[in-house]
PDB file of C-alpha atoms in Angstrom:
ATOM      1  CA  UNK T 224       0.000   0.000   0.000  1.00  0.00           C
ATOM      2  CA  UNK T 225       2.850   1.983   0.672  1.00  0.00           C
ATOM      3  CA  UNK T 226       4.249   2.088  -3.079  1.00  0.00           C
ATOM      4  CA  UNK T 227       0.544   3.236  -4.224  1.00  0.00           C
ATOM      5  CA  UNK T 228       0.553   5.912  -1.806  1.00  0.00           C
ATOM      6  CA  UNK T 229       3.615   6.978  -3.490  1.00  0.00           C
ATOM      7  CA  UNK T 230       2.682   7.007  -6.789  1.00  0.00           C
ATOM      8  CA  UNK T 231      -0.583   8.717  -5.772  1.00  0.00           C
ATOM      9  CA  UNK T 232       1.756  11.216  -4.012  1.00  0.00           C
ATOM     10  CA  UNK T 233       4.028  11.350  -7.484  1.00  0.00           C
ATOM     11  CA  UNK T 234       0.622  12.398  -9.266  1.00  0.00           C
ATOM     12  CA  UNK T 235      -0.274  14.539  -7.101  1.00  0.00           C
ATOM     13  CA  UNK T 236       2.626  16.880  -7.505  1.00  0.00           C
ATOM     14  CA  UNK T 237       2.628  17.671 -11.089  1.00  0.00           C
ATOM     15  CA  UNK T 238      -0.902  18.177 -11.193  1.00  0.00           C
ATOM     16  CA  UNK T 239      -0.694  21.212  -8.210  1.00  0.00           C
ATOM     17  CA  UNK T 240       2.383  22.610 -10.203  1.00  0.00           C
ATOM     18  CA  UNK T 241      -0.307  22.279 -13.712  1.00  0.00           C
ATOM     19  CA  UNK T 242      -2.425  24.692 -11.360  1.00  0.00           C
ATOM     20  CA  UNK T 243      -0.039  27.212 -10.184  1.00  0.00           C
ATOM     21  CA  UNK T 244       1.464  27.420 -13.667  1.00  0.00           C
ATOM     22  CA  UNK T 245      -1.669  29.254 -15.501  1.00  0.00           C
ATOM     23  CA  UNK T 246      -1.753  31.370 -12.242  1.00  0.00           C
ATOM     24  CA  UNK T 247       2.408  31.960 -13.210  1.00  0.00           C
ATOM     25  CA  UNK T 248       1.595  32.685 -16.724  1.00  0.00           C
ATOM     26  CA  UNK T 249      -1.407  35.234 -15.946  1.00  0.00           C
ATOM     27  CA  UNK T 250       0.872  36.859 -13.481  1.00  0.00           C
ATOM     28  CA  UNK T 251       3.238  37.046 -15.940  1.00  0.00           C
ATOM     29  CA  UNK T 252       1.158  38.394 -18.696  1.00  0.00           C
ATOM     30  CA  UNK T 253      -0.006  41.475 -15.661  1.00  0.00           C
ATOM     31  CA  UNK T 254       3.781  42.435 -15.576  1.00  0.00           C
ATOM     32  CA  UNK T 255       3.890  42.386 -19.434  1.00  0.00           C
ATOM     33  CA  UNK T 256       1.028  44.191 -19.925  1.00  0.00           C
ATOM     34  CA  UNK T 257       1.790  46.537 -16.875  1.00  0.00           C
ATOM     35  CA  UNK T 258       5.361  47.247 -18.970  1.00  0.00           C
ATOM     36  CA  UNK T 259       3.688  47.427 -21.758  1.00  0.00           C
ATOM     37  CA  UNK T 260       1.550  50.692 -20.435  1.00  0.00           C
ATOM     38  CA  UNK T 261       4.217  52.550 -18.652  1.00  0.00           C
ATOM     39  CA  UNK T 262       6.459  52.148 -21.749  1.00  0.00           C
ATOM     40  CA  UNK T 263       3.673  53.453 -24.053  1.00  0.00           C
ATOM     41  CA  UNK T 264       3.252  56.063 -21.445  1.00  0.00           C
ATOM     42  CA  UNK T 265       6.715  57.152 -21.179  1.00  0.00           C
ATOM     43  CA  UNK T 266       7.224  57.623 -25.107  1.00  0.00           C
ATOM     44  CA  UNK T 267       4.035  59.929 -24.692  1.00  0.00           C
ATOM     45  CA  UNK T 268       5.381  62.020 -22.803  1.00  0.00           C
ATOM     46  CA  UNK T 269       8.886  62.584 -24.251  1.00  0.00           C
ATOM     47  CA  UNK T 270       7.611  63.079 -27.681  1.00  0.00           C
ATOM     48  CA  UNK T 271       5.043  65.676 -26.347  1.00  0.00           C
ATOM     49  CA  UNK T 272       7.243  67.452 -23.772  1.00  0.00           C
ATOM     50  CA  UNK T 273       7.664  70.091 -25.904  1.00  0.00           C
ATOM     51  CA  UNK T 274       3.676  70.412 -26.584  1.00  0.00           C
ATOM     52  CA  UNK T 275       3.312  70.513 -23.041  1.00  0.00           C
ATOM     53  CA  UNK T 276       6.197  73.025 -22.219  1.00  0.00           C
ATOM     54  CA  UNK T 277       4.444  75.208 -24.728  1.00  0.00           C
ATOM     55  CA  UNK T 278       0.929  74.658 -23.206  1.00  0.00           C
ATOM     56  CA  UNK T 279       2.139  75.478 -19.999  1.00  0.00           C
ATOM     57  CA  UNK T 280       3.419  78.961 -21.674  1.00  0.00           C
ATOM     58  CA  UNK T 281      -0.030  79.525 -22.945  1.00  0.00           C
ATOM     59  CA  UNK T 282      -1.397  79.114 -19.923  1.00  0.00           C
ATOM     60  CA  UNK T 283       0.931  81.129 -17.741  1.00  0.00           C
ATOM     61  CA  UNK T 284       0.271  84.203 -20.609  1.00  0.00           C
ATOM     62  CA  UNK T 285      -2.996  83.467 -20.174  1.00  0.00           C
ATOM     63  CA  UNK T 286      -3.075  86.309 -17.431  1.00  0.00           C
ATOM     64  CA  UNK T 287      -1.779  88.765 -19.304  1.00  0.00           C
ATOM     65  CA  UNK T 288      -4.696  88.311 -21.998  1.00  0.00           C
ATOM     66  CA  UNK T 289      -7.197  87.893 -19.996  1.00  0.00           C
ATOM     67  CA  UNK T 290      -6.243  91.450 -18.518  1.00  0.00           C
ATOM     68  CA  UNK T 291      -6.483  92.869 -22.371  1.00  0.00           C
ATOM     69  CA  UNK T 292     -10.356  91.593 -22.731  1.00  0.00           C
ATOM     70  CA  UNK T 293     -11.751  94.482 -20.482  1.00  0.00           C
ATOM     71  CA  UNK T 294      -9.788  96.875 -22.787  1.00  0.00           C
ATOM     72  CA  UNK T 295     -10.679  95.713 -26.105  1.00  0.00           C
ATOM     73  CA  UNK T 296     -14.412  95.236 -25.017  1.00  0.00           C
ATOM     74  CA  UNK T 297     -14.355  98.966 -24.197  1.00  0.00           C
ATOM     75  CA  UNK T 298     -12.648  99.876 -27.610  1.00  0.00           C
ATOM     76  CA  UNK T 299     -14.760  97.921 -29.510  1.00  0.00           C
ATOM     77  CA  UNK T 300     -17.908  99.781 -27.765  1.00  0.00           C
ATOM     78  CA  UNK T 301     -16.430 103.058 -28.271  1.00  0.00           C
ATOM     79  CA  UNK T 302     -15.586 102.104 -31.764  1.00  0.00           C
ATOM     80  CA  UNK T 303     -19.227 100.867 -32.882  1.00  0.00           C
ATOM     81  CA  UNK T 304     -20.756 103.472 -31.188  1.00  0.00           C
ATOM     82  CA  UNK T 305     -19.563 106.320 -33.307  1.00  0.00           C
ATOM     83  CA  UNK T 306     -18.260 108.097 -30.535  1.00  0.00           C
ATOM     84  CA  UNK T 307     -15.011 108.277 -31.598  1.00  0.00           C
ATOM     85  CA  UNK T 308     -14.840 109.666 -35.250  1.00  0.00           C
ATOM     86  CA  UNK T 309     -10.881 108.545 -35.383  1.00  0.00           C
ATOM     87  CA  UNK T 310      -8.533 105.521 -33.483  1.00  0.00           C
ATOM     88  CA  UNK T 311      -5.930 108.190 -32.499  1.00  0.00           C
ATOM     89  CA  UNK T 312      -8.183 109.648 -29.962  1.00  0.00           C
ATOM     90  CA  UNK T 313      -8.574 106.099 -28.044  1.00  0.00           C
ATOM     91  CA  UNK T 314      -5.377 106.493 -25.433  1.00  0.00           C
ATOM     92  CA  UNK T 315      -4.700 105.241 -22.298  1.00  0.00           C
ATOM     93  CA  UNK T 316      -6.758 107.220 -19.976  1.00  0.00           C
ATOM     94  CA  UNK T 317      -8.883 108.789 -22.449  1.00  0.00           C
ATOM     95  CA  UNK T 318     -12.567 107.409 -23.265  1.00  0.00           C
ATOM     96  CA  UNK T 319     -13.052 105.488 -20.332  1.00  0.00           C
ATOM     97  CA  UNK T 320      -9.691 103.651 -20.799  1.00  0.00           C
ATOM     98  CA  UNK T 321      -7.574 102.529 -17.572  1.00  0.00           C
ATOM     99  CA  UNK T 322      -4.333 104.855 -17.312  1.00  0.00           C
ATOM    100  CA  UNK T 323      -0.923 103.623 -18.547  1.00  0.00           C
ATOM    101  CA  UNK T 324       1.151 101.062 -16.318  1.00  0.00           C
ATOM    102  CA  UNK T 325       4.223 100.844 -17.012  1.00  0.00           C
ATOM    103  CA  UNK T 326       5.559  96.822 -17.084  1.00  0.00           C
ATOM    104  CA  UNK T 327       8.181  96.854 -13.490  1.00  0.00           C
ATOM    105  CA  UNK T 328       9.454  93.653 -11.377  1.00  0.00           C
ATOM    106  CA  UNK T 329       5.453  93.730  -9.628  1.00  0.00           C
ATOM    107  CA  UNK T 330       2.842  94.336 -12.350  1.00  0.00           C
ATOM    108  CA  UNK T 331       2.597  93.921 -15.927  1.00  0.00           C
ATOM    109  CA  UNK T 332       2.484  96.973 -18.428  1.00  0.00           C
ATOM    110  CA  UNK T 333      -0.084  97.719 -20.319  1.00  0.00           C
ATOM    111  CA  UNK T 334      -1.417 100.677 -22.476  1.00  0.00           C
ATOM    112  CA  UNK T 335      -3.310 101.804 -25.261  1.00  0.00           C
ATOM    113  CA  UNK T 336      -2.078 103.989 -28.332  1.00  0.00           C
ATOM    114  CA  UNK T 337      -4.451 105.106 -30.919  1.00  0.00           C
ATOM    115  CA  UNK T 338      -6.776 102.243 -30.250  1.00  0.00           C
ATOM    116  CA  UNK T 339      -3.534  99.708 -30.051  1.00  0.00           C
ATOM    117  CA  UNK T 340      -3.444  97.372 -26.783  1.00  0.00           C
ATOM    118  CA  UNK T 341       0.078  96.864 -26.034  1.00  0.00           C
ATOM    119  CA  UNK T 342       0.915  94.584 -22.811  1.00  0.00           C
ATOM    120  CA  UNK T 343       4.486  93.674 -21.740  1.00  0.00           C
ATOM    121  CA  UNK T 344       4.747  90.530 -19.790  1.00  0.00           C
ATOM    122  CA  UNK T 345       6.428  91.526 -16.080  1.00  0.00           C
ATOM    123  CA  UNK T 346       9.745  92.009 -15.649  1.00  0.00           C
ATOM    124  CA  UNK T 347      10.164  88.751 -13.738  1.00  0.00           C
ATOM    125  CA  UNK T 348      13.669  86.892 -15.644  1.00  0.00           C
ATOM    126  CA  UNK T 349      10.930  83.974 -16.282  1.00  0.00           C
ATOM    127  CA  UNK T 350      11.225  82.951 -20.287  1.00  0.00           C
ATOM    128  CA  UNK T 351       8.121  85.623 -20.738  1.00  0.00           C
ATOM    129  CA  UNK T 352      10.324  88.077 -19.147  1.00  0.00           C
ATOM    130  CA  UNK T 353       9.646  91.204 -21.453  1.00  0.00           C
ATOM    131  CA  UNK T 354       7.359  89.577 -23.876  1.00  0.00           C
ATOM    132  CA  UNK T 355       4.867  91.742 -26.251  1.00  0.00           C
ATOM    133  CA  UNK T 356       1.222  91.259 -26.733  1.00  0.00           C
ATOM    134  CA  UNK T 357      -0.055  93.699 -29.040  1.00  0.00           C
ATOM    135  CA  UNK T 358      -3.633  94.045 -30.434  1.00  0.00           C
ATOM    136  CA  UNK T 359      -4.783  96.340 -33.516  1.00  0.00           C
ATOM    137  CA  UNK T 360      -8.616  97.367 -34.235  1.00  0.00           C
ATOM    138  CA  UNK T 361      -9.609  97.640 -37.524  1.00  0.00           C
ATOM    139  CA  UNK T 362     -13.396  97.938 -38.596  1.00  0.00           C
ATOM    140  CA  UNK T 363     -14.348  95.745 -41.346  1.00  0.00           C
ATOM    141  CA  UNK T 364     -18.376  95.595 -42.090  1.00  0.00           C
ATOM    142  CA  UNK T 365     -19.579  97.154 -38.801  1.00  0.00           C
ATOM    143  CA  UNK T 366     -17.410  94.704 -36.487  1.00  0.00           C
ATOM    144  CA  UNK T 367     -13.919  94.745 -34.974  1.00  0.00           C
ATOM    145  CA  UNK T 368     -11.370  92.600 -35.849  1.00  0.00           C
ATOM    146  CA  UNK T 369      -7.962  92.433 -34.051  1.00  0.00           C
ATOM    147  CA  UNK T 370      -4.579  91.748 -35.343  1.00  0.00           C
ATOM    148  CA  UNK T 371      -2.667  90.413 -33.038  1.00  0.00           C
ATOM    149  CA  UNK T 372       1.553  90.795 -33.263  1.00  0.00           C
ATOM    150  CA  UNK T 373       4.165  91.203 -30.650  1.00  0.00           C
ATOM    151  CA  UNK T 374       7.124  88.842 -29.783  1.00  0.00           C
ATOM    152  CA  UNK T 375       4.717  86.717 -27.824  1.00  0.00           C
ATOM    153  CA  UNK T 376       4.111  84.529 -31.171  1.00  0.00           C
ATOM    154  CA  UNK T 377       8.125  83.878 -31.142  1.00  0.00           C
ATOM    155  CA  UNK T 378       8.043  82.290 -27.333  1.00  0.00           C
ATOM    156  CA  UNK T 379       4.516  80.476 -28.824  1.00  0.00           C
ATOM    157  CA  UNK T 380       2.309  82.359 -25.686  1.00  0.00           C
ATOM    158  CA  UNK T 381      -0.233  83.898 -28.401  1.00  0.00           C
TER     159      UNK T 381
END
């Protein structure tokens, strides 16, 4: 009985390691497909670092622009409403314009020039240090259009 108990035993054994080894091989195909992911994942993100780099630019410029909107809105009012017969009389300060500021180390300069927005990024040594954002109105079949130029297109913030 004893020799039947071992060759019970004997078939026991390879039919536990027959179990374990599809648990093994899914295991196995996890960490492969786990690889797989963070691999893909990683070659994302180095071929878009410069995409992101530049969104992050955008975004950080973003303040600047949004602090233009208020002033173009009030252009384009004055503009459609006839009151002003000619763009040289829309200055900073004049027609319900905000007064110059001139860009320093704490706050961003801004201004308007014959109807022209021009805003200078801060004076901050960040890449943006500097950086132009200039707007032109032009009427064209009752509405406003802006041209926008500056050297914010060169650091890709506009």
């Amino acid at each position: 009985m004893s020799e039947s108990t071992e060759n019970t035993n004997a078939v026991e054994h390879p039919m536990d390691a027959s179990r374990s080894q599809p648990e093994q091989q899914q295991r196995l195909a996890r960490m492969t497909f786990a690889g797989v992911m963070v691999a893909l994942v990683v070659i994302y993100l180095v071929r878009n670092a410069d995409r992101f780099e530049d969104l992050q630019t955008e975004t950080r410029y973003s303040e600047l622009v949004e602090m233009v909107e208020p002033i173009q809105d009030t252009i384009e009012a004055v503009l459609l409403s006839g009151d002003a017969a000619d763009m040289e009389f829309l200055d900073s300060g004049e027609a319900g314009l905000p007064d110059e500021v001139l860009v320093s180390e704490e706050v961003h300069g801004i201004s308007v020039i014959d109807g022209r927005i021009i805003a200078t990024w801060i004076k901050d040594e960040s890449d943006l240090d500097g950086v132009t954002y200039i707007l032109t109105p032009k009427i064209e079949d009752g509405a406003v259009e802006w041209a926008t130029t500056g050297t914010c297109g060169g650091k890709k913030a506009c």
